[in-house]
Amino acid sequence: MVGGCSSLSSSTFIATTTLSSSLTPLIPRSFLFQTPLNPRKAAPLRCVSSLTMESQQKPILDFEKFDDGFVQKLVYDALVWSSLHGLVVGDKTYQKSGTVPGVGMMHAPIALLPTPFPESYWNQACEVAPIFNELVDRISLDGKFIQESLSRTKKADVFTSRLLDIHSKMLKSNKREDIRLGLHRSDYMLDEETKSLLQIEMNTISCSFPGFGRLVTELHQSLLRSHGDRLGLDSERVPRNASTSQFADAMAKAWLEYNNPRAVVMVVVQPDERNMKTLAEVENEGRVQVDGTLVVGGQAVSVVYYRSGYTPRDYPSESEWNARLLIEQSSAVKCPSIAYHLAGTKKIQQELAKPGVLERFMDNKDDIAKLRKCFAGLWSLDDPEIIKKAIEKPELFVMKPQREGGGNNIYGDDVRENLLRLQREGEEENAAYILMQRIFPKVSNVFLLREGVYHKDQAISELGVYGAYLRNKERVIINEQSGYLMRTKVSSSDEGGVAAGYAVLDSIYLN
């Protein structure tokens, strides 16, 4: 729901491949399915561990005691590791970057060291991931709830309206998605005001960085193994991160469930990528056979993974909308389906926060309580009392439009100005926004590394926990927490998102 589906590059890629082929992208910008140069069996993600009293003490990093020579040594080691292990992105200042392998590459923007994070909240985020996975699936099956919840948004937001039109057509045709694949990421911040782990959003489409999340974790573990004594940090306190292998495993099992060994996995990308197909090309080259099989470029498609389609910019013409409808009408496994996509909208998030709504989808009272515990305050703009409070104290709220990707949210005095503008212009546009309680996370000192140069700054962090869900009719094949992503940004910036240039990739240090 708030711009969490960002990517380091402004564009993504599409590849059609048989499952026996590598799922690694040709350009190392995305690394959704990156494997290490020295592959080994991925260790399970650790959510719970036994700790001595000494290890439970909060790590103290006194940045003032590190001289520039030592920090430069850390930087050098980090850059070498990143180059050797593919923690790199395309450098757009090089004309050949992205067209000639290995030309015009630089390290991804990263935090030089992991950020301390309380273990109790880490365990909480791990525990609720499978519950959120199941919730998204159940919402996707309730077409009436989705249509009614977004009915007012549809009138005020053309993009959401087009998505709902596709969803409505699927409902009218009684189209069933027997095999349902969800690769999600739930984003959280620790609120210093309430001492709570609060959910920012639940992303159900184009959940970026499982590959980079794992790589940054391994980078930090490597640095702590080499320099932990001087830093006073233990590499074992950085949780292992198997996001890459677990997401790839979920896609592979979806391919198996589709049960066509000649079918391919198709990744749909944005048009300014230099690799293969886009939505417009799918519309031009694709068709749905009588039996429901999606054929693109002469190849049957078993699984469609969207790295685009979540922003209006991805639909510059009717061709892209025709392609989205074509895919939805097919029997291919969609990640996400149109229903999963809509289940991840901000308005649905706000509806779920209302009293009694979670009970519509879930029976287990303990699970409901666990979800509610991490819900931030969420309100629609048809609540006059909350609007009055937000105008009086705009610094306590965030105003969110129905958009993904960094750079869309409204903060501070702009909240007041936009609310007053909407009052003057009428209520119809209100439905395009929600209000959310502003979260005030702890500020800490960090070393931020971009383009080979570090600088020290005060920063705040956002934890994203991945989840994988795969179901075939009544059989749940996968429902698990699947790794994590930490993003850190300077505290003076309201907006987030690595792709938008506000944040760097990070990992966590349990304390």
Short mmCIF file of C-alpha atoms in Angstrom, two decimals:
data_model
loop_
_atom_site.label_atom_id
_atom_site.label_comp_id
_atom_site.label_asym_id
_atom_site.label_seq_id
_atom_site.Cartn_x
_atom_site.Cartn_y
_atom_site.Cartn_z
CA MET A 1 0.00 0.00 0.00
CA VAL A 2 2.52 2.95 0.39
CA GLY A 3 5.16 2.76 -2.20
CA GLY A 4 6.92 -0.32 -1.14
CA CYS A 5 7.14 -2.07 -4.46
CA SER A 6 10.02 -0.02 -5.65
CA SER A 7 13.05 -1.22 -7.57
CA LEU A 8 16.61 0.02 -7.83
CA SER A 9 16.23 0.74 -11.50
CA SER A 10 13.29 2.69 -12.83
CA SER A 11 12.57 -0.21 -15.12
CA THR A 12 12.37 -3.96 -14.92
CA PHE A 13 12.68 -6.84 -17.35
CA ILE A 14 10.75 -9.64 -18.96
CA ALA A 15 12.07 -13.08 -19.69
CA THR A 16 10.40 -16.23 -20.95
CA THR A 17 12.21 -19.34 -19.86
CA THR A 18 11.62 -23.01 -19.30
CA LEU A 19 11.98 -24.02 -15.67
CA SER A 20 15.19 -25.89 -16.46
CA SER A 21 16.76 -22.62 -17.59
CA SER A 22 18.30 -20.11 -15.20
CA LEU A 23 15.83 -17.68 -13.66
CA THR A 24 18.61 -15.11 -13.28
CA PRO A 25 17.95 -11.90 -15.25
CA LEU A 26 20.39 -11.02 -18.00
CA ILE A 27 21.06 -7.57 -16.54
CA PRO A 28 22.16 -7.64 -12.89
CA ARG A 29 19.88 -4.75 -11.94
CA SER A 30 17.05 -6.80 -10.50
CA PHE A 31 18.65 -10.04 -9.27
CA LEU A 32 15.26 -11.43 -8.37
CA PHE A 33 16.66 -14.92 -8.75
CA GLN A 34 20.37 -14.27 -8.26
CA THR A 35 22.47 -17.21 -7.05
CA PRO A 36 25.84 -16.75 -5.34
CA LEU A 37 29.07 -17.48 -7.18
CA ASN A 38 29.72 -20.25 -4.71
CA PRO A 39 26.21 -21.69 -4.32
CA ARG A 40 25.35 -23.73 -1.31
CA LYS A 41 22.14 -24.97 0.22
CA ALA A 42 20.35 -21.97 1.67
CA ALA A 43 20.01 -22.05 5.44
CA PRO A 44 16.52 -21.63 6.84
CA LEU A 45 15.61 -18.16 8.00
CA ARG A 46 16.04 -17.92 11.74
CA CYS A 47 13.20 -16.23 13.58
CA VAL A 48 13.79 -17.60 17.08
CA SER A 49 17.08 -18.33 18.81
CA SER A 50 18.28 -18.97 22.35
CA LEU A 51 20.34 -16.06 23.65
CA THR A 52 22.69 -15.55 26.54
CA MET A 53 22.11 -12.51 28.73
CA GLU A 54 25.24 -10.93 27.27
CA SER A 55 24.03 -11.30 23.66
CA GLN A 56 20.68 -9.79 24.58
CA GLN A 57 22.33 -6.45 25.32
CA LYS A 58 21.64 -3.83 22.68
CA PRO A 59 24.69 -3.41 20.45
CA ILE A 60 26.31 -0.03 20.78
CA LEU A 61 28.08 1.34 17.73
CA ASP A 62 30.09 4.37 18.72
CA PHE A 63 30.68 5.83 15.29
CA GLU A 64 32.97 8.52 16.69
CA LYS A 65 35.60 5.96 17.70
CA PHE A 66 36.03 4.69 14.13
CA ASP A 67 38.69 6.67 12.31
CA ASP A 68 38.41 7.33 8.60
CA GLY A 69 41.09 4.78 7.79
CA PHE A 70 39.11 1.94 9.39
CA VAL A 71 35.85 3.00 7.74
CA GLN A 72 37.59 3.21 4.37
CA LYS A 73 38.83 -0.36 4.92
CA LEU A 74 35.20 -1.44 5.53
CA VAL A 75 34.14 0.41 2.38
CA TYR A 76 36.88 -1.24 0.32
CA ASP A 77 35.95 -4.73 1.57
CA ALA A 78 32.25 -4.03 0.92
CA LEU A 79 32.92 -2.89 -2.64
CA VAL A 80 35.08 -5.92 -3.41
CA TRP A 81 32.46 -8.27 -1.99
CA SER A 82 29.67 -6.54 -3.91
CA SER A 83 31.60 -6.82 -7.18
CA LEU A 84 32.33 -10.52 -6.66
CA HIS A 85 28.81 -11.50 -5.61
CA GLY A 86 26.64 -9.43 -7.93
CA LEU A 87 25.45 -6.77 -5.49
CA VAL A 88 25.58 -4.35 -8.40
CA VAL A 89 23.26 -2.27 -10.58
CA GLY A 90 23.46 -0.76 -14.03
CA ASP A 91 25.08 2.68 -14.18
CA LYS A 92 22.96 4.77 -16.53
CA THR A 93 25.80 7.21 -17.14
CA TYR A 94 27.34 4.52 -19.36
CA GLN A 95 25.62 4.29 -22.74
CA LYS A 96 26.36 0.58 -23.07
CA SER A 97 25.15 -0.26 -19.57
CA GLY A 98 22.38 -2.83 -19.86
CA THR A 99 23.23 -3.81 -23.42
CA VAL A 100 26.74 -5.22 -23.01
CA PRO A 101 27.13 -7.65 -20.06
CA GLY A 102 29.45 -6.35 -17.37
CA VAL A 103 29.78 -2.85 -18.82
CA GLY A 104 28.71 0.15 -16.76
CA MET A 105 28.10 -1.48 -13.36
CA MET A 106 28.36 -0.10 -9.84
CA HIS A 107 27.53 -1.36 -6.35
CA ALA A 108 23.96 -1.03 -5.14
CA PRO A 109 23.30 1.75 -2.60
CA ILE A 110 23.78 0.11 0.81
CA ALA A 111 24.19 0.71 4.51
CA LEU A 112 27.77 -0.18 5.39
CA LEU A 113 26.75 -2.02 8.58
CA PRO A 114 23.49 -3.70 9.70
CA THR A 115 20.95 -1.73 11.70
CA PRO A 116 20.05 -2.83 15.26
CA PHE A 117 16.54 -4.26 15.53
CA PRO A 118 14.82 -5.72 18.63
CA GLU A 119 14.49 -9.48 18.38
CA SER A 120 10.99 -9.55 19.88
CA TYR A 121 9.64 -7.39 17.04
CA TRP A 122 11.55 -9.43 14.47
CA ASN A 123 9.85 -12.59 15.78
CA GLN A 124 6.48 -10.82 15.66
CA ALA A 125 6.95 -9.86 12.00
CA CYS A 126 7.98 -13.44 11.15
CA GLU A 127 4.99 -14.89 12.96
CA VAL A 128 2.33 -12.83 11.19
CA ALA A 129 3.71 -13.34 7.65
CA PRO A 130 1.83 -16.63 6.98
CA ILE A 131 -1.33 -15.12 8.51
CA PHE A 132 -1.18 -12.17 6.12
CA ASN A 133 -0.59 -14.61 3.23
CA GLU A 134 -3.78 -16.47 4.10
CA LEU A 135 -5.70 -13.22 4.57
CA VAL A 136 -4.79 -12.00 1.06
CA ASP A 137 -5.94 -15.29 -0.43
CA ARG A 138 -9.30 -15.17 1.35
CA ILE A 139 -9.87 -11.54 0.35
CA SER A 140 -9.17 -12.48 -3.28
CA LEU A 141 -12.05 -14.96 -3.18
CA ASP A 142 -14.53 -12.34 -1.96
CA GLY A 143 -15.26 -10.43 -5.15
CA LYS A 144 -18.16 -8.56 -3.60
CA PHE A 145 -15.97 -7.21 -0.80
CA ILE A 146 -13.32 -6.03 -3.25
CA GLN A 147 -15.81 -4.31 -5.54
CA GLU A 148 -17.76 -2.66 -2.73
CA SER A 149 -14.66 -1.54 -0.82
CA LEU A 150 -13.20 0.13 -3.91
CA SER A 151 -16.47 1.44 -5.40
CA ARG A 152 -15.88 5.05 -4.31
CA THR A 153 -12.19 4.87 -5.20
CA LYS A 154 -13.24 3.72 -8.66
CA LYS A 155 -15.08 6.99 -9.23
CA ALA A 156 -12.10 9.12 -8.23
CA ASP A 157 -9.19 7.08 -9.62
CA VAL A 158 -9.14 6.05 -13.28
CA PHE A 159 -6.32 3.54 -12.78
CA THR A 160 -8.11 1.67 -10.00
CA SER A 161 -11.28 1.83 -12.09
CA ARG A 162 -9.59 0.01 -14.98
CA LEU A 163 -8.27 -2.69 -12.67
CA LEU A 164 -11.74 -3.13 -11.18
CA ASP A 165 -13.24 -3.43 -14.66
CA ILE A 166 -10.98 -6.41 -15.38
CA HIS A 167 -11.87 -7.89 -12.02
CA SER A 168 -15.57 -7.39 -12.73
CA LYS A 169 -15.27 -9.18 -16.09
CA MET A 170 -13.65 -12.14 -14.37
CA LEU A 171 -16.47 -12.26 -11.83
CA LYS A 172 -19.15 -12.14 -14.54
CA SER A 173 -17.47 -14.95 -16.49
CA ASN A 174 -17.21 -16.99 -13.28
CA LYS A 175 -13.46 -17.31 -13.89
CA ARG A 176 -11.81 -19.35 -11.14
CA GLU A 177 -8.14 -19.29 -10.21
CA ASP A 178 -7.56 -22.83 -8.96
CA ILE A 179 -3.78 -22.36 -8.66
CA ARG A 180 -3.05 -19.19 -6.71
CA LEU A 181 0.50 -17.90 -6.22
CA GLY A 182 1.29 -14.98 -3.96
CA LEU A 183 4.75 -13.50 -3.43
CA HIS A 184 4.18 -10.75 -0.91
CA ARG A 185 6.10 -8.29 1.25
CA SER A 186 4.68 -6.71 4.38
CA ASP A 187 6.49 -3.52 5.42
CA TYR A 188 6.81 -2.32 9.02
CA MET A 189 8.29 0.45 11.12
CA LEU A 190 8.93 0.51 14.86
CA ASP A 191 6.97 3.39 16.35
CA GLU A 192 8.78 5.08 19.24
CA GLU A 193 5.57 6.76 20.39
CA THR A 194 3.61 3.56 20.99
CA LYS A 195 6.52 1.07 21.23
CA SER A 196 4.76 -0.99 18.56
CA LEU A 197 5.67 -2.70 15.32
CA LEU A 198 3.22 -1.10 12.86
CA GLN A 199 2.47 -2.18 9.32
CA ILE A 200 3.07 0.39 6.60
CA GLU A 201 1.59 -1.68 3.80
CA MET A 202 1.06 -5.14 2.34
CA ASN A 203 2.55 -5.44 -1.15
CA THR A 204 1.04 -8.07 -3.43
CA ILE A 205 2.55 -7.09 -6.78
CA SER A 206 6.16 -6.69 -7.94
CA CYS A 207 7.64 -7.15 -4.47
CA SER A 208 11.17 -6.12 -5.22
CA PHE A 209 14.59 -6.98 -3.81
CA PRO A 210 14.39 -10.59 -2.55
CA GLY A 211 17.71 -11.13 -4.36
CA PHE A 212 19.35 -7.96 -3.11
CA GLY A 213 17.93 -8.48 0.39
CA ARG A 214 19.74 -11.79 0.64
CA LEU A 215 22.95 -10.36 -0.82
CA VAL A 216 23.10 -7.40 1.59
CA THR A 217 22.53 -9.80 4.48
CA GLU A 218 25.45 -11.94 3.33
CA LEU A 219 27.62 -8.86 2.80
CA HIS A 220 27.03 -7.69 6.36
CA GLN A 221 27.66 -11.16 7.74
CA SER A 222 30.97 -11.23 5.85
CA LEU A 223 32.04 -7.80 7.12
CA LEU A 224 31.22 -8.76 10.72
CA ARG A 225 33.14 -12.02 10.44
CA SER A 226 36.20 -10.03 9.32
CA HIS A 227 35.86 -6.95 11.54
CA GLY A 228 33.45 -8.02 14.28
CA ASP A 229 36.02 -7.84 17.09
CA ARG A 230 36.78 -4.19 16.44
CA LEU A 231 33.13 -3.36 15.78
CA GLY A 232 31.94 -5.29 18.82
CA LEU A 233 29.35 -7.11 16.70
CA ASP A 234 28.65 -10.81 16.17
CA SER A 235 27.87 -11.97 12.62
CA GLU A 236 25.50 -14.61 14.04
CA ARG A 237 23.19 -11.82 15.18
CA VAL A 238 22.37 -10.98 11.53
CA PRO A 239 19.48 -13.34 10.65
CA ARG A 240 20.04 -15.60 7.67
CA ASN A 241 18.01 -14.60 4.64
CA ALA A 242 16.77 -17.19 2.13
CA SER A 243 14.45 -14.86 0.22
CA THR A 244 15.91 -15.65 -3.21
CA SER A 245 15.67 -19.41 -3.00
CA GLN A 246 12.26 -19.40 -1.31
CA PHE A 247 10.67 -17.12 -3.93
CA ALA A 248 12.24 -19.16 -6.74
CA ASP A 249 11.04 -22.37 -5.09
CA ALA A 250 7.47 -21.04 -4.92
CA MET A 251 7.53 -20.17 -8.62
CA ALA A 252 9.00 -23.57 -9.48
CA LYS A 253 6.29 -25.35 -7.52
CA ALA A 254 3.61 -23.24 -9.25
CA TRP A 255 5.14 -24.37 -12.56
CA LEU A 256 4.89 -27.98 -11.39
CA GLU A 257 1.27 -27.57 -10.34
CA TYR A 258 0.41 -26.21 -13.79
CA ASN A 259 1.64 -29.56 -15.08
CA ASN A 260 2.87 -28.67 -18.56
CA PRO A 261 6.60 -29.49 -18.86
CA ARG A 262 6.91 -27.50 -22.11
CA ALA A 263 5.38 -24.32 -20.67
CA VAL A 264 7.52 -21.35 -19.65
CA VAL A 265 7.65 -18.82 -16.83
CA MET A 266 7.07 -15.27 -18.13
CA VAL A 267 8.21 -12.15 -16.28
CA VAL A 268 6.42 -9.00 -17.44
CA VAL A 269 8.48 -5.81 -17.35
CA GLN A 270 8.30 -2.10 -18.01
CA PRO A 271 8.86 -0.81 -21.55
CA ASP A 272 12.22 0.91 -21.09
CA GLU A 273 13.98 -2.34 -20.25
CA ARG A 274 16.36 -3.69 -22.86
CA ASN A 275 15.33 -7.31 -22.37
CA MET A 276 12.62 -9.11 -24.35
CA LYS A 277 8.89 -8.40 -23.89
CA THR A 278 6.54 -5.84 -22.35
CA LEU A 279 2.77 -5.78 -21.83
CA ALA A 280 2.32 -4.21 -25.26
CA GLU A 281 4.34 -7.01 -26.85
CA VAL A 282 2.29 -9.59 -24.97
CA GLU A 283 -0.83 -8.05 -26.50
CA ASN A 284 0.75 -8.21 -29.95
CA GLU A 285 2.16 -11.73 -29.68
CA GLY A 286 -0.20 -13.38 -27.21
CA ARG A 287 -3.44 -15.33 -27.51
CA VAL A 288 -5.56 -17.59 -25.33
CA GLN A 289 -6.41 -20.99 -26.74
CA VAL A 290 -9.80 -22.64 -26.37
CA ASP A 291 -8.54 -24.69 -23.42
CA GLY A 292 -7.37 -21.51 -21.64
CA THR A 293 -3.66 -21.87 -22.41
CA LEU A 294 -1.82 -18.57 -22.74
CA VAL A 295 0.54 -18.61 -25.73
CA VAL A 296 3.07 -15.78 -26.21
CA GLY A 297 5.55 -15.83 -29.05
CA GLY A 298 4.55 -19.41 -29.85
CA GLN A 299 5.27 -20.68 -26.32
CA ALA A 300 2.75 -21.85 -23.74
CA VAL A 301 3.02 -19.86 -20.51
CA SER A 302 2.50 -21.56 -17.16
CA VAL A 303 3.35 -18.76 -14.71
CA VAL A 304 3.21 -14.97 -15.21
CA TYR A 305 5.19 -12.85 -12.78
CA TYR A 306 4.57 -9.08 -12.89
CA ARG A 307 7.48 -6.70 -12.49
CA SER A 308 5.24 -4.02 -13.96
CA GLY A 309 1.53 -3.26 -14.11
CA TYR A 310 1.27 -1.56 -10.71
CA THR A 311 1.37 2.07 -11.88
CA PRO A 312 -0.57 4.04 -14.53
CA ARG A 313 2.74 4.65 -16.32
CA ASP A 314 2.77 0.95 -17.19
CA TYR A 315 -0.40 1.39 -19.30
CA PRO A 316 0.37 4.16 -21.81
CA SER A 317 -2.13 2.76 -24.35
CA GLU A 318 -5.00 0.31 -24.69
CA SER A 319 -2.53 -2.38 -25.77
CA GLU A 320 -1.26 -2.77 -22.21
CA TRP A 321 -4.79 -3.03 -20.80
CA ASN A 322 -5.69 -5.58 -23.47
CA ALA A 323 -2.63 -7.62 -22.50
CA ARG A 324 -3.55 -7.54 -18.79
CA LEU A 325 -7.08 -8.74 -19.63
CA LEU A 326 -5.73 -11.42 -21.96
CA ILE A 327 -3.46 -12.82 -19.27
CA GLU A 328 -6.26 -12.71 -16.72
CA GLN A 329 -8.58 -14.66 -19.03
CA SER A 330 -6.04 -17.45 -19.41
CA SER A 331 -5.35 -20.49 -17.25
CA ALA A 332 -1.77 -19.36 -16.52
CA VAL A 333 -0.84 -18.89 -12.87
CA LYS A 334 -0.71 -15.13 -12.29
CA CYS A 335 1.50 -13.54 -9.66
CA PRO A 336 -0.55 -11.65 -8.83
CA SER A 337 -3.99 -12.32 -10.20
CA ILE A 338 -6.17 -9.23 -10.56
CA ALA A 339 -7.91 -10.15 -7.28
CA TYR A 340 -4.60 -10.50 -5.41
CA HIS A 341 -3.48 -7.18 -6.91
CA LEU A 342 -6.59 -5.37 -5.67
CA ALA A 343 -6.36 -7.08 -2.26
CA GLY A 344 -3.11 -5.17 -1.76
CA THR A 345 -4.54 -1.69 -2.33
CA LYS A 346 -4.45 0.99 0.35
CA LYS A 347 -8.23 1.24 0.51
CA ILE A 348 -8.52 -2.48 1.27
CA GLN A 349 -5.87 -2.03 3.96
CA GLN A 350 -7.96 0.75 5.47
CA GLU A 351 -11.16 -1.32 5.27
CA LEU A 352 -9.50 -4.23 7.08
CA ALA A 353 -8.66 -1.93 9.99
CA LYS A 354 -12.36 -1.32 10.67
CA PRO A 355 -13.91 -3.20 13.60
CA GLY A 356 -15.31 -6.59 12.63
CA VAL A 357 -13.92 -6.72 9.08
CA LEU A 358 -11.11 -9.20 9.75
CA GLU A 359 -13.72 -11.57 11.19
CA ARG A 360 -15.28 -11.73 7.73
CA PHE A 361 -12.21 -13.59 6.52
CA MET A 362 -10.68 -15.29 9.55
CA ASP A 363 -12.00 -17.52 12.32
CA ASN A 364 -8.98 -17.88 14.58
CA LYS A 365 -9.22 -15.19 17.27
CA ASP A 366 -5.51 -15.40 18.11
CA ASP A 367 -4.57 -14.79 14.46
CA ILE A 368 -6.96 -11.84 14.27
CA ALA A 369 -5.44 -10.34 17.42
CA LYS A 370 -1.92 -10.75 16.02
CA LEU A 371 -2.87 -8.91 12.83
CA ARG A 372 -4.67 -6.11 14.66
CA LYS A 373 -1.69 -5.61 16.94
CA CYS A 374 0.39 -4.38 14.01
CA PHE A 375 -2.31 -2.26 12.34
CA ALA A 376 -1.57 1.46 12.34
CA GLY A 377 -4.41 3.97 12.50
CA LEU A 378 -6.15 4.11 9.10
CA TRP A 379 -9.10 6.27 8.09
CA SER A 380 -11.10 7.16 5.00
CA LEU A 381 -11.60 10.79 4.06
CA ASP A 382 -15.35 10.60 4.65
CA ASP A 383 -14.77 10.80 8.42
CA PRO A 384 -15.27 14.49 9.32
CA GLU A 385 -13.85 14.10 12.83
CA ILE A 386 -10.53 12.64 11.65
CA ILE A 387 -10.33 15.23 8.86
CA LYS A 388 -10.68 17.98 11.46
CA LYS A 389 -7.87 16.46 13.54
CA ALA A 390 -5.63 16.08 10.50
CA ILE A 391 -6.13 19.72 9.51
CA GLU A 392 -5.34 20.84 13.06
CA LYS A 393 -2.30 18.57 13.47
CA PRO A 394 -1.14 17.48 10.01
CA GLU A 395 2.24 16.37 11.36
CA LEU A 396 0.53 13.36 12.95
CA PHE A 397 -0.83 11.99 9.67
CA VAL A 398 0.25 10.76 6.25
CA MET A 399 -2.09 11.22 3.29
CA LYS A 400 -1.79 8.39 0.78
CA PRO A 401 -3.11 8.18 -2.76
CA GLN A 402 -3.82 4.80 -4.36
CA ARG A 403 -0.34 4.51 -5.91
CA GLU A 404 2.67 2.22 -5.60
CA GLY A 405 6.33 3.24 -5.67
CA GLY A 406 8.13 5.92 -3.66
CA GLY A 407 7.34 9.62 -3.95
CA ASN A 408 3.52 9.58 -3.77
CA ASN A 409 2.68 10.27 -0.14
CA ILE A 410 1.73 13.65 1.36
CA TYR A 411 3.23 14.89 4.64
CA GLY A 412 3.24 17.84 7.02
CA ASP A 413 1.60 21.09 5.99
CA ASP A 414 0.83 19.59 2.59
CA VAL A 415 -1.65 17.29 4.35
CA ARG A 416 -3.58 20.30 5.63
CA GLU A 417 -3.45 22.10 2.27
CA ASN A 418 -4.70 19.07 0.34
CA LEU A 419 -7.49 18.35 2.79
CA LEU A 420 -8.67 21.97 2.61
CA ARG A 421 -8.47 21.83 -1.18
CA LEU A 422 -10.62 18.70 -1.25
CA GLN A 423 -13.17 20.36 1.02
CA ARG A 424 -13.43 23.27 -1.39
CA GLU A 425 -13.61 21.14 -4.54
CA GLY A 426 -16.10 18.57 -3.28
CA GLU A 427 -16.03 15.10 -1.78
CA GLU A 428 -15.76 12.86 -4.82
CA GLU A 429 -11.95 13.00 -4.99
CA ASN A 430 -11.74 12.05 -1.29
CA ALA A 431 -12.07 8.40 -2.23
CA ALA A 432 -8.71 8.48 -4.02
CA TYR A 433 -6.91 8.91 -0.67
CA ILE A 434 -6.69 7.47 2.81
CA LEU A 435 -5.23 8.92 5.99
CA MET A 436 -2.74 6.95 8.03
CA GLN A 437 -1.28 7.50 11.46
CA ARG A 438 2.23 8.87 11.05
CA ILE A 439 4.84 6.54 12.52
CA PHE A 440 7.82 7.98 14.36
CA PRO A 441 10.65 5.43 14.24
CA LYS A 442 13.87 5.62 16.21
CA VAL A 443 16.69 7.63 14.65
CA SER A 444 20.18 6.11 14.62
CA ASN A 445 23.60 6.94 13.18
CA VAL A 446 24.54 4.98 10.05
CA PHE A 447 27.16 4.89 7.33
CA LEU A 448 25.46 5.21 3.93
CA LEU A 449 27.39 4.06 0.87
CA ARG A 450 26.59 5.33 -2.64
CA GLU A 451 28.84 5.36 -5.71
CA GLY A 452 31.82 4.20 -3.66
CA VAL A 453 31.62 7.10 -1.18
CA TYR A 454 30.38 6.84 2.40
CA HIS A 455 28.86 9.48 4.60
CA LYS A 456 27.54 9.36 8.14
CA ASP A 457 23.99 10.49 8.78
CA GLN A 458 21.02 10.06 11.07
CA ALA A 459 18.59 7.57 9.59
CA ILE A 460 15.42 5.57 10.10
CA SER A 461 14.64 2.09 8.81
CA GLU A 462 11.76 0.05 7.43
CA LEU A 463 11.60 -3.74 7.68
CA GLY A 464 9.96 -5.73 4.89
CA VAL A 465 9.14 -9.38 5.51
CA TYR A 466 8.51 -11.57 2.47
CA GLY A 467 5.84 -14.23 2.31
CA ALA A 468 5.19 -16.99 -0.21
CA TYR A 469 1.78 -18.62 -0.69
CA LEU A 470 0.80 -21.32 -3.17
CA ARG A 471 -2.53 -23.10 -3.27
CA ASN A 472 -4.18 -25.49 -5.71
CA LYS A 473 -7.90 -25.56 -5.00
CA GLU A 474 -8.22 -26.70 -1.38
CA ARG A 475 -4.60 -27.82 -1.02
CA VAL A 476 -2.18 -25.32 0.50
CA ILE A 477 1.26 -26.18 -0.87
CA ILE A 478 3.28 -23.27 0.54
CA ASN A 479 2.47 -20.73 3.23
CA GLU A 480 5.62 -19.39 4.77
CA GLN A 481 7.66 -16.39 5.75
CA SER A 482 10.32 -16.12 3.05
CA GLY A 483 13.13 -13.80 4.04
CA TYR A 484 13.35 -10.08 4.62
CA LEU A 485 14.43 -6.70 3.33
CA MET A 486 15.67 -3.78 5.38
CA ARG A 487 15.68 -0.29 3.86
CA THR A 488 17.29 2.68 5.58
CA LYS A 489 17.00 6.36 4.69
CA VAL A 490 18.12 9.66 6.15
CA SER A 491 15.69 10.81 8.83
CA SER A 492 15.19 14.19 7.15
CA SER A 493 13.44 12.52 4.17
CA ASP A 494 9.72 11.85 4.36
CA GLU A 495 9.63 9.56 1.34
CA GLY A 496 11.11 6.09 1.03
CA GLY A 497 12.06 3.76 -1.81
CA VAL A 498 15.48 2.73 -3.05
CA ALA A 499 14.53 3.19 -6.70
CA ALA A 500 13.30 6.69 -6.02
CA GLY A 501 16.70 7.55 -4.56
CA TYR A 502 15.63 8.06 -0.95
CA ALA A 503 16.85 4.85 0.71
CA VAL A 504 19.64 2.28 0.75
CA LEU A 505 19.55 -1.49 1.16
CA ASP A 506 20.29 -2.78 4.65
CA SER A 507 19.99 -5.80 6.95
CA ILE A 508 19.17 -6.19 10.64
CA TYR A 509 21.23 -6.88 13.72
CA LEU A 510 19.17 -8.57 16.44
CA ASN A 511 19.40 -7.04 19.89
#
